[in-house]
mmCIF file of C-alpha atoms in Angstrom:
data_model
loop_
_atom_site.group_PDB
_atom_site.id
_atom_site.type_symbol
_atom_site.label_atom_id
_atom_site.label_comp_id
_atom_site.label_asym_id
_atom_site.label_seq_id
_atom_site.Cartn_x
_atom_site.Cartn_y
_atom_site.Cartn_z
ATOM 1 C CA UNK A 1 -57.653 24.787 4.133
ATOM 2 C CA UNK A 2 -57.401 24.685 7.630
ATOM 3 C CA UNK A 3 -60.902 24.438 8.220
ATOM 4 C CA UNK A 4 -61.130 21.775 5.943
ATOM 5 C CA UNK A 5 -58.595 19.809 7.743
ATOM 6 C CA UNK A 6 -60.181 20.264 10.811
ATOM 7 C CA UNK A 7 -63.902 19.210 9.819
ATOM 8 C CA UNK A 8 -62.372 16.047 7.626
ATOM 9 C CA UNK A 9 -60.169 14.615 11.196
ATOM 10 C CA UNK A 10 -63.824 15.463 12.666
ATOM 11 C CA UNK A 11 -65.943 12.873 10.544
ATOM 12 C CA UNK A 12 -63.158 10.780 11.294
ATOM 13 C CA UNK A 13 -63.571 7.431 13.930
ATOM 14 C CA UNK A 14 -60.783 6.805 16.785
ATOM 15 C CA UNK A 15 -59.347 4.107 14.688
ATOM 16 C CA UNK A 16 -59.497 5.691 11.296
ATOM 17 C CA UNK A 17 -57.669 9.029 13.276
ATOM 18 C CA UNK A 18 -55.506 6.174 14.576
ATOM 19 C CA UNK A 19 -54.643 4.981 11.122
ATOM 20 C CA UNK A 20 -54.226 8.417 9.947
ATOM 21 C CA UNK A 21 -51.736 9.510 12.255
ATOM 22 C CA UNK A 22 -49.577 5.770 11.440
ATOM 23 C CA UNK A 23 -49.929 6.744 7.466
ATOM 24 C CA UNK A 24 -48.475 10.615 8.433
ATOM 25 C CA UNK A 25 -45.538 9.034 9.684
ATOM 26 C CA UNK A 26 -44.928 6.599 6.445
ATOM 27 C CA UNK A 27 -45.270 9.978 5.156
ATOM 28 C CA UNK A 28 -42.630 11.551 7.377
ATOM 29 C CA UNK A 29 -40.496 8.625 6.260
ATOM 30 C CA UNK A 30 -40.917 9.117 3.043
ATOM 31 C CA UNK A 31 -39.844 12.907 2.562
ATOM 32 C CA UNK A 32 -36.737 12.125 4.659
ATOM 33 C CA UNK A 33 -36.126 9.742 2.179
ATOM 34 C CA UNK A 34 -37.033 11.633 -1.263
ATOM 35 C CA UNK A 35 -35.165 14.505 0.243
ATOM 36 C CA UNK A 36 -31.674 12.147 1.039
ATOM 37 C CA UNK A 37 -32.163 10.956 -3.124
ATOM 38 C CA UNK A 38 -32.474 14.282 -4.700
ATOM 39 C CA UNK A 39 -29.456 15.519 -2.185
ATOM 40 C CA UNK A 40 -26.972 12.546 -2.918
ATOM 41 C CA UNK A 41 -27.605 13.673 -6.445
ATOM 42 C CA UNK A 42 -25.811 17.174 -6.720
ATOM 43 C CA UNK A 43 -22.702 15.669 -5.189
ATOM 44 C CA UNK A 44 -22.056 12.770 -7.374
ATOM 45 C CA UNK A 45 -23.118 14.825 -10.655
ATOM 46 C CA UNK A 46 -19.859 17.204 -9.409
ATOM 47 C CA UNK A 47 -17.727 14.014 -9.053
ATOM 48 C CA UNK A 48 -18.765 12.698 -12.210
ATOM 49 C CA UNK A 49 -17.906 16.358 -13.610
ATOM 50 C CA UNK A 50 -14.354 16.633 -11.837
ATOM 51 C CA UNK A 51 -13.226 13.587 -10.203
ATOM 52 C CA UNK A 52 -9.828 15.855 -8.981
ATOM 53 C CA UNK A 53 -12.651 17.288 -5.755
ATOM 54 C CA UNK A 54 -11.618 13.682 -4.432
ATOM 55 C CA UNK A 55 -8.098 15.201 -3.489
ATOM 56 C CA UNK A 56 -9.224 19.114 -3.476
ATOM 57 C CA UNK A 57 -12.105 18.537 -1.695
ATOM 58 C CA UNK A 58 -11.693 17.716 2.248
ATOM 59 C CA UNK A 59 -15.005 16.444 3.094
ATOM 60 C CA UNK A 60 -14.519 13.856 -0.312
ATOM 61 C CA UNK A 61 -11.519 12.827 0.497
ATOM 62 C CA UNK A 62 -12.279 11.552 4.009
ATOM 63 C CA UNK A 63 -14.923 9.750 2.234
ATOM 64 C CA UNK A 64 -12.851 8.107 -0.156
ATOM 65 C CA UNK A 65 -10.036 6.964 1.977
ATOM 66 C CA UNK A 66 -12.571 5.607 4.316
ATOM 67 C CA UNK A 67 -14.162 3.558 1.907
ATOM 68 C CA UNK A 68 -11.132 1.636 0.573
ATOM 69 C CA UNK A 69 -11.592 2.083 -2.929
ATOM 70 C CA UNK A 70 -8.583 1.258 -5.338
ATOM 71 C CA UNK A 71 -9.366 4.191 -7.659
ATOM 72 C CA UNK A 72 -11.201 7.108 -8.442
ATOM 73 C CA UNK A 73 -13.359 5.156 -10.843
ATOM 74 C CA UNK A 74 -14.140 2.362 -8.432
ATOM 75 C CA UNK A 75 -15.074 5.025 -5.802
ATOM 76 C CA UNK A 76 -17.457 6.824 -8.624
ATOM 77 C CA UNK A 77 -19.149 3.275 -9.601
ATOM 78 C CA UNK A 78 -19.686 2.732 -5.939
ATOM 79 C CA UNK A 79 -21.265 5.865 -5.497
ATOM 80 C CA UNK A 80 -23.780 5.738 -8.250
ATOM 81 C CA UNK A 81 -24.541 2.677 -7.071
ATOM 82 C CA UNK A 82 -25.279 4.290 -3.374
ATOM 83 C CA UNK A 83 -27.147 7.144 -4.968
ATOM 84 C CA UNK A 84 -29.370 4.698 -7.524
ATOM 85 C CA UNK A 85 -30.195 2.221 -4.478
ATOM 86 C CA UNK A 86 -31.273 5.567 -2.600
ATOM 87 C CA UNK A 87 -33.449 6.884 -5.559
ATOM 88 C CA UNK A 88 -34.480 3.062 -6.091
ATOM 89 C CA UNK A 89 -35.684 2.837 -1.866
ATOM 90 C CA UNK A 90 -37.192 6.616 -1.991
ATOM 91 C CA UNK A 91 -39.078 5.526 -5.216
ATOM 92 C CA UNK A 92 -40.431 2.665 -3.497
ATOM 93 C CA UNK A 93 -41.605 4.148 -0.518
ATOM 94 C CA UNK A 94 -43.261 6.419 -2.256
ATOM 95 C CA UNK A 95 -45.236 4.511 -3.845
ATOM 96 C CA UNK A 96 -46.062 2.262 -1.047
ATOM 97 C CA UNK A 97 -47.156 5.329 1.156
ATOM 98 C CA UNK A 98 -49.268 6.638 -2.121
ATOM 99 C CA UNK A 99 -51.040 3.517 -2.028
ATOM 100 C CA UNK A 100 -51.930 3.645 1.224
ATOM 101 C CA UNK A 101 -53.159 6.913 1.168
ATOM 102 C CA UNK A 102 -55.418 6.387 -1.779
ATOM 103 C CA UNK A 103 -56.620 2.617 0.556
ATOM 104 C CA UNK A 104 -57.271 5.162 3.359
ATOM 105 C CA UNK A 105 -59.106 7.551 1.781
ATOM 106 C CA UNK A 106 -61.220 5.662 -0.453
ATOM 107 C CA UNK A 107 -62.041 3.734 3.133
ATOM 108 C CA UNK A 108 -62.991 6.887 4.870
ATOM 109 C CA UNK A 109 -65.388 7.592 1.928
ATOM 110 C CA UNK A 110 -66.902 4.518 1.639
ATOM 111 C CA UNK A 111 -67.311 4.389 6.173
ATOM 112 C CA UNK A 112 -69.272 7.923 5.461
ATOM 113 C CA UNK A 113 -71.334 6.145 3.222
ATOM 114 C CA UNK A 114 -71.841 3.412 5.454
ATOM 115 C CA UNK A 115 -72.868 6.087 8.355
ATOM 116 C CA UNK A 116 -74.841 8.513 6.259
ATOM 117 C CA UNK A 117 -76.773 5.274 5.495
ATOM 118 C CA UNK A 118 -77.271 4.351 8.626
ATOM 119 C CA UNK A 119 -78.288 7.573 9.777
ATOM 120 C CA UNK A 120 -80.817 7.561 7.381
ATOM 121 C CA UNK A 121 -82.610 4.245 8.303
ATOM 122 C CA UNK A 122 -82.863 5.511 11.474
ATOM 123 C CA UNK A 123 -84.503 8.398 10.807
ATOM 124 C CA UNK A 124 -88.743 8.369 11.230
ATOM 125 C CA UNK A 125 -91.700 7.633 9.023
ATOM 126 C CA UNK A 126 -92.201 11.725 8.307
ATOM 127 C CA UNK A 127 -88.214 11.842 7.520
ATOM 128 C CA UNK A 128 -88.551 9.596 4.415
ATOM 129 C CA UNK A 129 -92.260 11.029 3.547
ATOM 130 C CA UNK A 130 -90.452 14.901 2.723
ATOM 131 C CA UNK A 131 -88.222 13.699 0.343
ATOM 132 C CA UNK A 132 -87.289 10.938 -2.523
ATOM 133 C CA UNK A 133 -85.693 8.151 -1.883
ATOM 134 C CA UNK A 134 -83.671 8.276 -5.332
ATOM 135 C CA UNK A 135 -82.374 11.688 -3.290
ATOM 136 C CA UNK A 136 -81.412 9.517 -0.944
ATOM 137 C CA UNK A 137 -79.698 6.802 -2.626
ATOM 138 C CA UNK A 138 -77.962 9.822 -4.883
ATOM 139 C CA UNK A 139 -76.587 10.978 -1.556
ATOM 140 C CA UNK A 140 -75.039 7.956 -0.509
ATOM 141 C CA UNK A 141 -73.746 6.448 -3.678
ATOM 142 C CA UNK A 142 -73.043 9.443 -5.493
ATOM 143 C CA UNK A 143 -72.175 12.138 -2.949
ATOM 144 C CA UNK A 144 -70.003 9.972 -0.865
ATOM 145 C CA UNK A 145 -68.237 8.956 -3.532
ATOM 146 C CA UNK A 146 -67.399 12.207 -5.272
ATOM 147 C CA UNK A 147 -66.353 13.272 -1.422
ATOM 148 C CA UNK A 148 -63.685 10.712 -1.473
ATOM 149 C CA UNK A 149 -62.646 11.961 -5.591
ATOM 150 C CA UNK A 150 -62.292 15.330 -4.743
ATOM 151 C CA UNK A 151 -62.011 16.347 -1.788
ATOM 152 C CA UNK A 152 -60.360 13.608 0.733
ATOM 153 C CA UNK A 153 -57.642 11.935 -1.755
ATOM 154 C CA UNK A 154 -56.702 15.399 -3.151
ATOM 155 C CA UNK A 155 -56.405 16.408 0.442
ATOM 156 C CA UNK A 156 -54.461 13.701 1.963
ATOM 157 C CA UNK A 157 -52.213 13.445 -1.064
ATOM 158 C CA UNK A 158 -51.659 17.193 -1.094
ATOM 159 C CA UNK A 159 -50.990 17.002 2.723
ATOM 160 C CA UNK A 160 -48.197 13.988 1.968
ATOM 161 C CA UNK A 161 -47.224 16.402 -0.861
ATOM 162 C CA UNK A 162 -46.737 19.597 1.558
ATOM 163 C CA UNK A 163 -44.859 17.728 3.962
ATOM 164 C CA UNK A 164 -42.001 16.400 1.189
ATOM 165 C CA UNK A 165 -41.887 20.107 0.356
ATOM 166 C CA UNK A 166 -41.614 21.306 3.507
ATOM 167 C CA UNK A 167 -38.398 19.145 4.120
ATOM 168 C CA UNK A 168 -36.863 19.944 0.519
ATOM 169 C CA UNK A 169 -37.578 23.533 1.166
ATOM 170 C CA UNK A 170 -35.518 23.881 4.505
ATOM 171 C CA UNK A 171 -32.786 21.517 3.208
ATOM 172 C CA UNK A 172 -32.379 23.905 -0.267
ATOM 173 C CA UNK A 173 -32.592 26.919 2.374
ATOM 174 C CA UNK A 174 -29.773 25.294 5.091
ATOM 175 C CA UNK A 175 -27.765 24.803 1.437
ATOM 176 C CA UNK A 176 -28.418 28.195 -0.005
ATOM 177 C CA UNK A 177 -30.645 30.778 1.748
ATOM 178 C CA UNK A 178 -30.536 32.897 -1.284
ATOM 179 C CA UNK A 179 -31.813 30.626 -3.712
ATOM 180 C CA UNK A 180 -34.286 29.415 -1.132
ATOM 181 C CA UNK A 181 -35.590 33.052 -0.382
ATOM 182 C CA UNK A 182 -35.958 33.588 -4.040
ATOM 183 C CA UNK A 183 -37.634 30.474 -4.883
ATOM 184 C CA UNK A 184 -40.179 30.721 -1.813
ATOM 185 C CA UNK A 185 -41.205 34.174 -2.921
ATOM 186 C CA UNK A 186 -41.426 33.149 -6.502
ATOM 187 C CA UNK A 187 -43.590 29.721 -5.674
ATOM 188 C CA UNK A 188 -46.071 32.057 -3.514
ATOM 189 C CA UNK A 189 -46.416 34.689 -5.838
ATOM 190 C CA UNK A 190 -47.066 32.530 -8.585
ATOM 191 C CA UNK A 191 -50.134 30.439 -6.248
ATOM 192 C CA UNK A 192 -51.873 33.418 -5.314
ATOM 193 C CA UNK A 193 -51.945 34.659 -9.054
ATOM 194 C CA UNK A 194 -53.341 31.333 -10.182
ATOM 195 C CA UNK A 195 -55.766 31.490 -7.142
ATOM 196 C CA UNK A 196 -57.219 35.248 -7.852
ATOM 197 C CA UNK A 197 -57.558 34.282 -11.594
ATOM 198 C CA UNK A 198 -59.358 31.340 -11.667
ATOM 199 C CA UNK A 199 -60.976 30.901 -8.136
ATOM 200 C CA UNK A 200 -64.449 32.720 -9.688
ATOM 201 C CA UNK A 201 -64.141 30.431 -13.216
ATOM 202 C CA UNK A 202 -63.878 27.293 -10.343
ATOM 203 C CA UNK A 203 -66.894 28.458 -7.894
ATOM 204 C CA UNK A 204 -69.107 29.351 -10.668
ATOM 205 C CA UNK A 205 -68.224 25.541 -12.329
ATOM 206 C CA UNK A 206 -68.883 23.886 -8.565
ATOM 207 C CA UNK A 207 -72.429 25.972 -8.873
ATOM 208 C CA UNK A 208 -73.192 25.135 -12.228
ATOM 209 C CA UNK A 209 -72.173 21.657 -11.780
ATOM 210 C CA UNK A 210 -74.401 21.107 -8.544
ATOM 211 C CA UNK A 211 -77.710 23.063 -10.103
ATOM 212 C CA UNK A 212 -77.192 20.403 -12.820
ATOM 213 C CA UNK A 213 -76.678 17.481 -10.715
ATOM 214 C CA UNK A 214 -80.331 18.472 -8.861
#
């Protein structure tokens, strides 16, 4: 994967690696933000559970004398309304960040059309006289496309992906090392199962695909 991250930031131009690097830290954003949602969450489902942790609970009870509330109910309505506007601003940058993504990498793979074009119009007389030129137009409208399908929006969407787990993995492992330890091993185990069983069935599609394409 590395090696596929490297050659993709390779094909890319100073202002698309420009762009890039602005959209990874809308990503950055975005993970802080998914992680603060899914953390308010635990807290406020054990208030709505026991509303007594507002006196037994130090930490609460700062909380709740600071913000002035008149009762434990008001303070509970206020804080489902804190936790739904931080799900609601998560959510949406989320999905602002997705879109860009999926703008930016259906860009790049339309630019490496544009360039494998080019590079073929400047290529000589004998160039164009060895091959087709429906090989040609296959590689630029068909290739370049299925590039950008499956293999630089997977990519950059799994990158945005790895980055939000990244940050909910350290904050569940700074909350509980056990269950983080456990759930790590368990998540890694269960990927390189999946990838021994079906990486052959997936290679010997890609072949079978591509001998069929030709």
């Amino acid at each position: 994967m590395f090696n596929l991250a490297k050659e993709l930031y390779s094909l890319l131009t100073p202002n698309q690696r420009r762009r890039y690097l602005s959209l990874q830290i809308m990503v950055f954003f975005m993970a802080i933000m998914e992680l603060l949602g899914i953390a308010s969450i635990a807290p406020f489902m054990s208030l709505v559970a026991d509303m007594q942790l507002l006196e037994t609970n130090a930490m609460l009870n700062k909380v709740y004398l600071a913000s002035g509330a008149n009762s434990h109910e008001q303070f509970l309505f206020i804080a489902g309304l804190i936790v739904l506007l931080m799900l609601s601003i998560a959510s949406m940058l989320s999905i602002i960040t997705t879109w860009h993504l999926s703008l930016f990498a259906f860009s790049v793979g339309t630019e490496i059309g544009d360039r494998l074009y080019r590079y073929y119009l400047h290529q000589d007389w004998l160039f164009h006289t060895s091959g087709s030129s429906a090989q040609l137009t296959k590689q630029i409208a068909t290739e370049s496309m299925r590039v950008t399908n499956y293999v630089i929006l997977p990519f950059i969407q799994m990158n945005a992906r790895l980055i939000l787990a990244t940050f909910i993995s350290v904050g569940i492992f700074v909350f509980n090392p056990v269950i983080a330890t456990v759930g790590i091993v368990l998540f890694i185990s269960g990927y390189i199962l999946i990838y021994k069983l079906i990486r052959k069935r997936i290679v010997r599609y890609g072949e079978n695909i591509s001998s069929a394409s030709i």
